[in-house]
């Protein structure tokens, strides 16, 4: 199909069982928009496809029971909202380095492994929402993520070491992740973090974050991280050191990595 550019809803809700020709990859290399192209195909389990020009993959495979996916590249996809949501995929190892909006892209799938690039993604709201089997998450960087509300809700990731310097909305990001025991990151832009770690197994000794700015409070309080409590967490000036501290800047500076422990609620 050398001239097909738009294939929105092309096979939506049909009874196709596979997308490949005699075990060869189906060629849709000219398709730029494939929104809902194979959505809700109740018998579709196997896809071998070339999509080198794809830009819009919104709901492309939404709620189709795909278990086998072979595609040379997804690295041109900019919009992937709900792209693989509700499929049967258990692993994903493709490049998504151009993705900007990945809202609910893998929500409610049986993924156990994600190993792909997400270097330009800005929106990850619900990206892995309710992936209760996801234990391994590997990517290059998440430095551009601005919103990740419910991104890893009810997953099973056990540690986190990716910096999130652009994250503004982390509401319920790891909510219900009962295996998350370690969180090391930068949250210098965080504005909204209600419930970020609610019902996780984190304790105060396993949370580390980078201080990029020190708010000015008369009594020297430093506000920043949310651990599932509906109020700000804070370190009072009297707890910064065993010695007398006149100003928080005597103990912590911009760019410092600070290890905190919850000592009272």
CSV table of C-alpha atoms in Angstrom, one decimal:
chain,number,residue,atom,x,y,z
A,1,UNK,CA,0.0,0.0,0.0
A,2,UNK,CA,2.6,2.5,-1.1
A,3,UNK,CA,0.4,5.6,-1.2
A,4,UNK,CA,-1.8,5.2,1.9
A,5,UNK,CA,-1.2,8.0,4.3
A,6,UNK,CA,-4.2,8.0,6.6
A,7,UNK,CA,-5.6,4.7,7.8
A,8,UNK,CA,-7.7,5.8,10.8
A,9,UNK,CA,-10.1,3.1,11.9
A,10,UNK,CA,-9.3,1.0,8.8
A,11,UNK,CA,-9.8,-2.4,10.4
A,12,UNK,CA,-11.5,-1.3,13.6
A,13,UNK,CA,-13.8,-3.9,15.2
A,14,UNK,CA,-13.2,-6.5,12.4
A,15,UNK,CA,-12.5,-10.2,12.9
A,16,UNK,CA,-9.0,-10.3,11.4
A,17,UNK,CA,-6.6,-12.7,13.3
A,18,UNK,CA,-3.2,-11.5,12.1
A,19,UNK,CA,-1.6,-8.6,10.3
A,20,UNK,CA,1.1,-10.0,8.0
A,21,UNK,CA,1.3,-11.6,4.6
A,22,UNK,CA,2.6,-15.2,4.4
A,23,UNK,CA,4.7,-14.6,7.5
A,24,UNK,CA,6.2,-11.5,5.8
A,25,UNK,CA,5.7,-8.1,7.4
A,26,UNK,CA,2.7,-6.1,6.2
A,27,UNK,CA,4.0,-2.9,4.6
A,28,UNK,CA,2.3,0.3,5.7
A,29,UNK,CA,5.4,2.4,5.4
A,30,UNK,CA,3.5,5.5,4.0
A,31,UNK,CA,0.9,5.6,6.8
A,32,UNK,CA,1.3,8.7,9.0
A,33,UNK,CA,-1.9,8.4,10.9
A,34,UNK,CA,-3.1,5.1,12.2
A,35,UNK,CA,-5.5,6.2,14.9
A,36,UNK,CA,-7.7,3.2,15.9
A,37,UNK,CA,-6.4,1.3,12.8
A,38,UNK,CA,-6.6,-2.1,14.5
A,39,UNK,CA,-8.6,-1.1,17.5
A,40,UNK,CA,-11.0,-3.7,19.2
A,41,UNK,CA,-10.3,-6.5,16.7
A,42,UNK,CA,-11.4,-9.2,19.1
A,43,UNK,CA,-9.4,-12.0,17.4
A,44,UNK,CA,-6.2,-10.2,16.4
A,45,UNK,CA,-3.3,-11.8,18.2
A,46,UNK,CA,-0.3,-11.5,15.8
A,47,UNK,CA,1.1,-8.3,14.1
A,48,UNK,CA,4.2,-8.1,11.9
A,49,UNK,CA,4.1,-4.6,10.3
A,50,UNK,CA,6.3,-1.9,8.9
A,51,UNK,CA,5.3,1.6,9.9
A,52,UNK,CA,8.3,3.7,9.2
A,53,UNK,CA,6.3,6.9,8.6
A,54,UNK,CA,3.8,6.6,11.5
A,55,UNK,CA,3.3,9.8,13.5
A,56,UNK,CA,-0.1,9.3,15.1
A,57,UNK,CA,-0.7,5.9,16.7
A,58,UNK,CA,-3.5,6.9,19.0
A,59,UNK,CA,-5.6,3.8,20.0
A,60,UNK,CA,-3.9,2.0,17.1
A,61,UNK,CA,-4.2,-1.5,18.7
A,62,UNK,CA,-6.5,-0.5,21.5
A,63,UNK,CA,-8.2,-3.5,23.2
A,64,UNK,CA,-7.0,-6.1,20.6
A,65,UNK,CA,-5.6,-9.2,22.3
A,66,UNK,CA,-2.2,-9.0,20.6
A,67,UNK,CA,0.4,-11.2,22.1
A,68,UNK,CA,3.0,-11.1,19.2
A,69,UNK,CA,4.2,-7.8,17.9
A,70,UNK,CA,7.1,-7.4,15.3
A,71,UNK,CA,7.8,-4.0,14.0
A,72,UNK,CA,11.2,-2.6,12.9
A,73,UNK,CA,10.5,0.8,14.3
A,74,UNK,CA,8.1,3.0,16.2
A,75,UNK,CA,10.7,5.8,16.6
A,76,UNK,CA,8.7,8.3,14.5
A,77,UNK,CA,5.5,8.1,16.6
A,78,UNK,CA,4.7,11.4,18.3
A,79,UNK,CA,1.2,10.6,19.7
A,80,UNK,CA,0.6,7.2,21.3
A,81,UNK,CA,-2.4,7.8,23.5
A,82,UNK,CA,-3.9,4.3,24.4
A,83,UNK,CA,-1.9,2.8,21.5
A,84,UNK,CA,-1.4,-0.6,23.1
A,85,UNK,CA,-3.8,-0.2,26.0
A,86,UNK,CA,-5.8,-3.4,26.8
A,87,UNK,CA,-3.7,-5.6,24.5
A,88,UNK,CA,-2.1,-8.9,25.5
A,89,UNK,CA,1.5,-7.8,25.2
A,90,UNK,CA,3.9,-9.1,28.0
A,91,UNK,CA,7.0,-7.3,26.8
A,92,UNK,CA,7.9,-4.2,24.8
A,93,UNK,CA,11.5,-3.5,23.6
A,94,UNK,CA,10.9,-1.0,20.8
A,95,UNK,CA,12.2,2.6,20.4
A,96,UNK,CA,9.7,5.3,21.3
A,97,UNK,CA,12.3,8.1,21.3
A,98,UNK,CA,10.1,10.6,19.4
A,99,UNK,CA,7.0,10.0,21.5
A,100,UNK,CA,5.6,13.2,23.1
A,101,UNK,CA,2.2,12.1,24.4
A,102,UNK,CA,2.1,8.6,25.8
A,103,UNK,CA,-1.1,8.9,27.9
A,104,UNK,CA,-2.3,5.4,28.8
A,105,UNK,CA,-0.2,3.9,26.0
A,106,UNK,CA,0.3,0.5,27.9
A,107,UNK,CA,-2.5,0.8,30.4
A,108,UNK,CA,-4.1,-2.4,31.6
A,109,UNK,CA,-1.8,-4.8,29.7
A,110,UNK,CA,0.0,-7.8,31.2
A,111,UNK,CA,3.4,-6.3,30.6
A,112,UNK,CA,6.2,-7.6,32.7
A,113,UNK,CA,9.0,-5.9,30.9
A,114,UNK,CA,9.4,-2.5,29.3
A,115,UNK,CA,12.8,-1.8,27.7
A,116,UNK,CA,12.6,1.2,25.3
A,117,UNK,CA,13.6,4.8,24.8
A,118,UNK,CA,11.4,7.6,26.0
A,119,UNK,CA,13.8,10.5,25.7
A,120,UNK,CA,11.3,13.1,24.4
A,121,UNK,CA,8.1,12.1,26.1
A,122,UNK,CA,6.3,14.9,28.0
A,123,UNK,CA,3.1,13.3,29.0
A,124,UNK,CA,3.0,9.9,30.6
A,125,UNK,CA,-0.4,10.1,32.4
A,126,UNK,CA,-1.6,6.6,33.0
A,127,UNK,CA,1.1,5.2,30.7
A,128,UNK,CA,1.4,1.9,32.7
A,129,UNK,CA,-1.8,2.3,34.7
A,130,UNK,CA,-2.9,-1.0,36.4
A,131,UNK,CA,-0.1,-3.0,34.8
A,132,UNK,CA,-0.1,-5.3,37.9
A,133,UNK,CA,2.6,-7.5,36.5
A,134,UNK,CA,5.1,-4.8,35.4
A,135,UNK,CA,8.3,-5.5,37.4
A,136,UNK,CA,11.0,-4.3,35.0
A,137,UNK,CA,11.1,-0.8,33.6
A,138,UNK,CA,14.2,0.3,31.7
A,139,UNK,CA,14.6,3.5,29.6
A,140,UNK,CA,17.2,6.0,28.6
A,141,UNK,CA,15.9,9.2,30.2
A,142,UNK,CA,12.7,10.8,31.4
A,143,UNK,CA,14.1,14.3,31.7
A,144,UNK,CA,11.3,15.9,29.7
A,145,UNK,CA,8.4,14.4,31.4
A,146,UNK,CA,6.1,17.1,32.7
A,147,UNK,CA,3.0,15.1,33.7
A,148,UNK,CA,2.9,11.5,34.9
A,149,UNK,CA,-0.4,11.2,36.9
A,150,UNK,CA,-1.2,7.6,37.6
A,151,UNK,CA,1.7,6.6,35.3
A,152,UNK,CA,2.8,3.5,37.4
A,153,UNK,CA,-0.4,3.1,39.3
A,154,UNK,CA,-0.6,-0.4,40.8
A,155,UNK,CA,2.5,-1.7,39.1
A,156,UNK,CA,5.2,-3.9,40.7
A,157,UNK,CA,8.4,-1.9,40.1
A,158,UNK,CA,10.6,-2.2,43.2
A,159,UNK,CA,13.1,0.7,42.7
A,160,UNK,CA,13.3,4.0,40.9
A,161,UNK,CA,16.4,5.9,39.9
A,162,UNK,CA,15.4,8.1,37.0
A,163,UNK,CA,15.6,11.8,37.4
A,164,UNK,CA,12.4,13.8,36.8
A,165,UNK,CA,13.6,17.4,36.7
A,166,UNK,CA,10.7,18.7,34.5
A,167,UNK,CA,7.9,16.8,36.3
A,168,UNK,CA,5.1,19.1,37.5
A,169,UNK,CA,2.3,16.7,38.0
A,170,UNK,CA,3.1,13.4,39.8
A,171,UNK,CA,-0.3,12.9,41.3
A,172,UNK,CA,-0.9,9.2,42.2
A,173,UNK,CA,2.2,8.4,40.1
A,174,UNK,CA,3.1,5.2,42.0
A,175,UNK,CA,-0.1,4.8,43.9
A,176,UNK,CA,-0.6,1.2,45.1
A,177,UNK,CA,2.8,0.0,44.0
A,178,UNK,CA,3.3,-2.3,47.0
A,179,UNK,CA,6.8,-3.4,45.9
A,180,UNK,CA,8.3,0.0,45.5
A,181,UNK,CA,11.0,0.2,48.2
A,182,UNK,CA,13.5,2.7,46.8
A,183,UNK,CA,13.0,6.1,45.2
A,184,UNK,CA,16.0,8.2,44.1
A,185,UNK,CA,15.3,11.1,41.8
A,186,UNK,CA,15.1,14.8,41.1
A,187,UNK,CA,11.7,16.4,41.7
A,188,UNK,CA,12.9,20.0,41.4
A,189,UNK,CA,9.8,21.2,39.4
A,190,UNK,CA,7.1,19.2,41.2
A,191,UNK,CA,4.0,21.2,41.8
A,192,UNK,CA,1.3,18.5,42.2
A,193,UNK,CA,2.2,15.3,44.0
A,194,UNK,CA,-0.8,14.2,46.0
A,195,UNK,CA,-0.8,10.5,46.6
A,196,UNK,CA,2.4,10.0,44.7
A,197,UNK,CA,3.5,7.2,46.9
A,198,UNK,CA,0.3,6.2,48.6
A,199,UNK,CA,0.2,2.5,49.6
A,200,UNK,CA,3.8,2.0,48.6
A,201,UNK,CA,6.3,0.2,50.8
A,202,UNK,CA,8.6,3.2,50.9
A,203,UNK,CA,9.9,4.3,54.2
A,204,UNK,CA,11.7,7.5,55.1
A,205,UNK,CA,15.1,5.9,54.8
A,206,UNK,CA,14.6,4.9,51.1
A,207,UNK,CA,13.5,8.3,49.7
A,208,UNK,CA,16.2,10.5,48.1
A,209,UNK,CA,15.7,13.6,46.0
A,210,UNK,CA,17.7,16.5,44.7
A,211,UNK,CA,17.1,20.0,46.1
A,212,UNK,CA,17.2,22.5,43.2
A,213,UNK,CA,15.8,25.4,45.1
A,214,UNK,CA,15.3,26.4,48.7
A,215,UNK,CA,11.9,28.1,49.4
A,216,UNK,CA,12.2,31.0,51.8
A,217,UNK,CA,10.3,30.5,55.0
A,218,UNK,CA,10.7,32.6,58.1
A,219,UNK,CA,11.2,29.6,60.3
A,220,UNK,CA,13.5,27.8,57.9
A,221,UNK,CA,11.2,25.0,56.9
A,222,UNK,CA,12.0,23.2,53.6
A,223,UNK,CA,9.0,21.8,51.7
A,224,UNK,CA,9.2,19.4,48.7
A,225,UNK,CA,8.3,15.7,48.6
A,226,UNK,CA,4.9,14.0,48.9
A,227,UNK,CA,4.8,10.4,50.3
A,228,UNK,CA,1.0,9.9,50.1
A,229,UNK,CA,0.0,12.2,53.0
A,230,UNK,CA,-2.3,15.0,52.0
A,231,UNK,CA,0.1,17.6,53.5
A,232,UNK,CA,3.6,18.8,52.7
A,233,UNK,CA,6.5,16.9,54.0
A,234,UNK,CA,9.1,19.1,55.7
A,235,UNK,CA,12.4,19.1,57.4
A,236,UNK,CA,12.5,21.7,60.2
A,237,UNK,CA,15.6,23.7,60.7
A,238,UNK,CA,16.1,22.1,64.1
A,239,UNK,CA,16.3,18.6,62.5
A,240,UNK,CA,18.9,19.5,59.8
A,241,UNK,CA,21.9,18.9,62.1
A,242,UNK,CA,22.8,17.9,65.6
A,243,UNK,CA,24.5,21.3,65.8
A,244,UNK,CA,22.8,24.6,66.0
A,245,UNK,CA,21.8,25.9,62.5
A,246,UNK,CA,21.0,29.6,62.0
A,247,UNK,CA,20.1,29.2,58.3
A,248,UNK,CA,19.3,26.1,56.2
A,249,UNK,CA,21.9,27.2,53.7
A,250,UNK,CA,24.5,26.4,56.2
A,251,UNK,CA,23.7,22.7,55.8
A,252,UNK,CA,22.1,22.2,52.4
A,253,UNK,CA,22.8,23.9,49.1
A,254,UNK,CA,21.3,24.0,45.6
A,255,UNK,CA,22.0,20.7,43.8
A,256,UNK,CA,22.6,18.7,47.0
A,257,UNK,CA,21.3,15.1,47.3
A,258,UNK,CA,19.3,14.9,50.5
A,259,UNK,CA,18.3,11.7,52.3
A,260,UNK,CA,15.3,12.1,54.4
A,261,UNK,CA,13.6,9.9,57.0
A,262,UNK,CA,10.0,10.3,58.2
A,263,UNK,CA,10.1,10.8,62.0
A,264,UNK,CA,6.6,12.1,62.6
A,265,UNK,CA,3.2,12.5,60.9
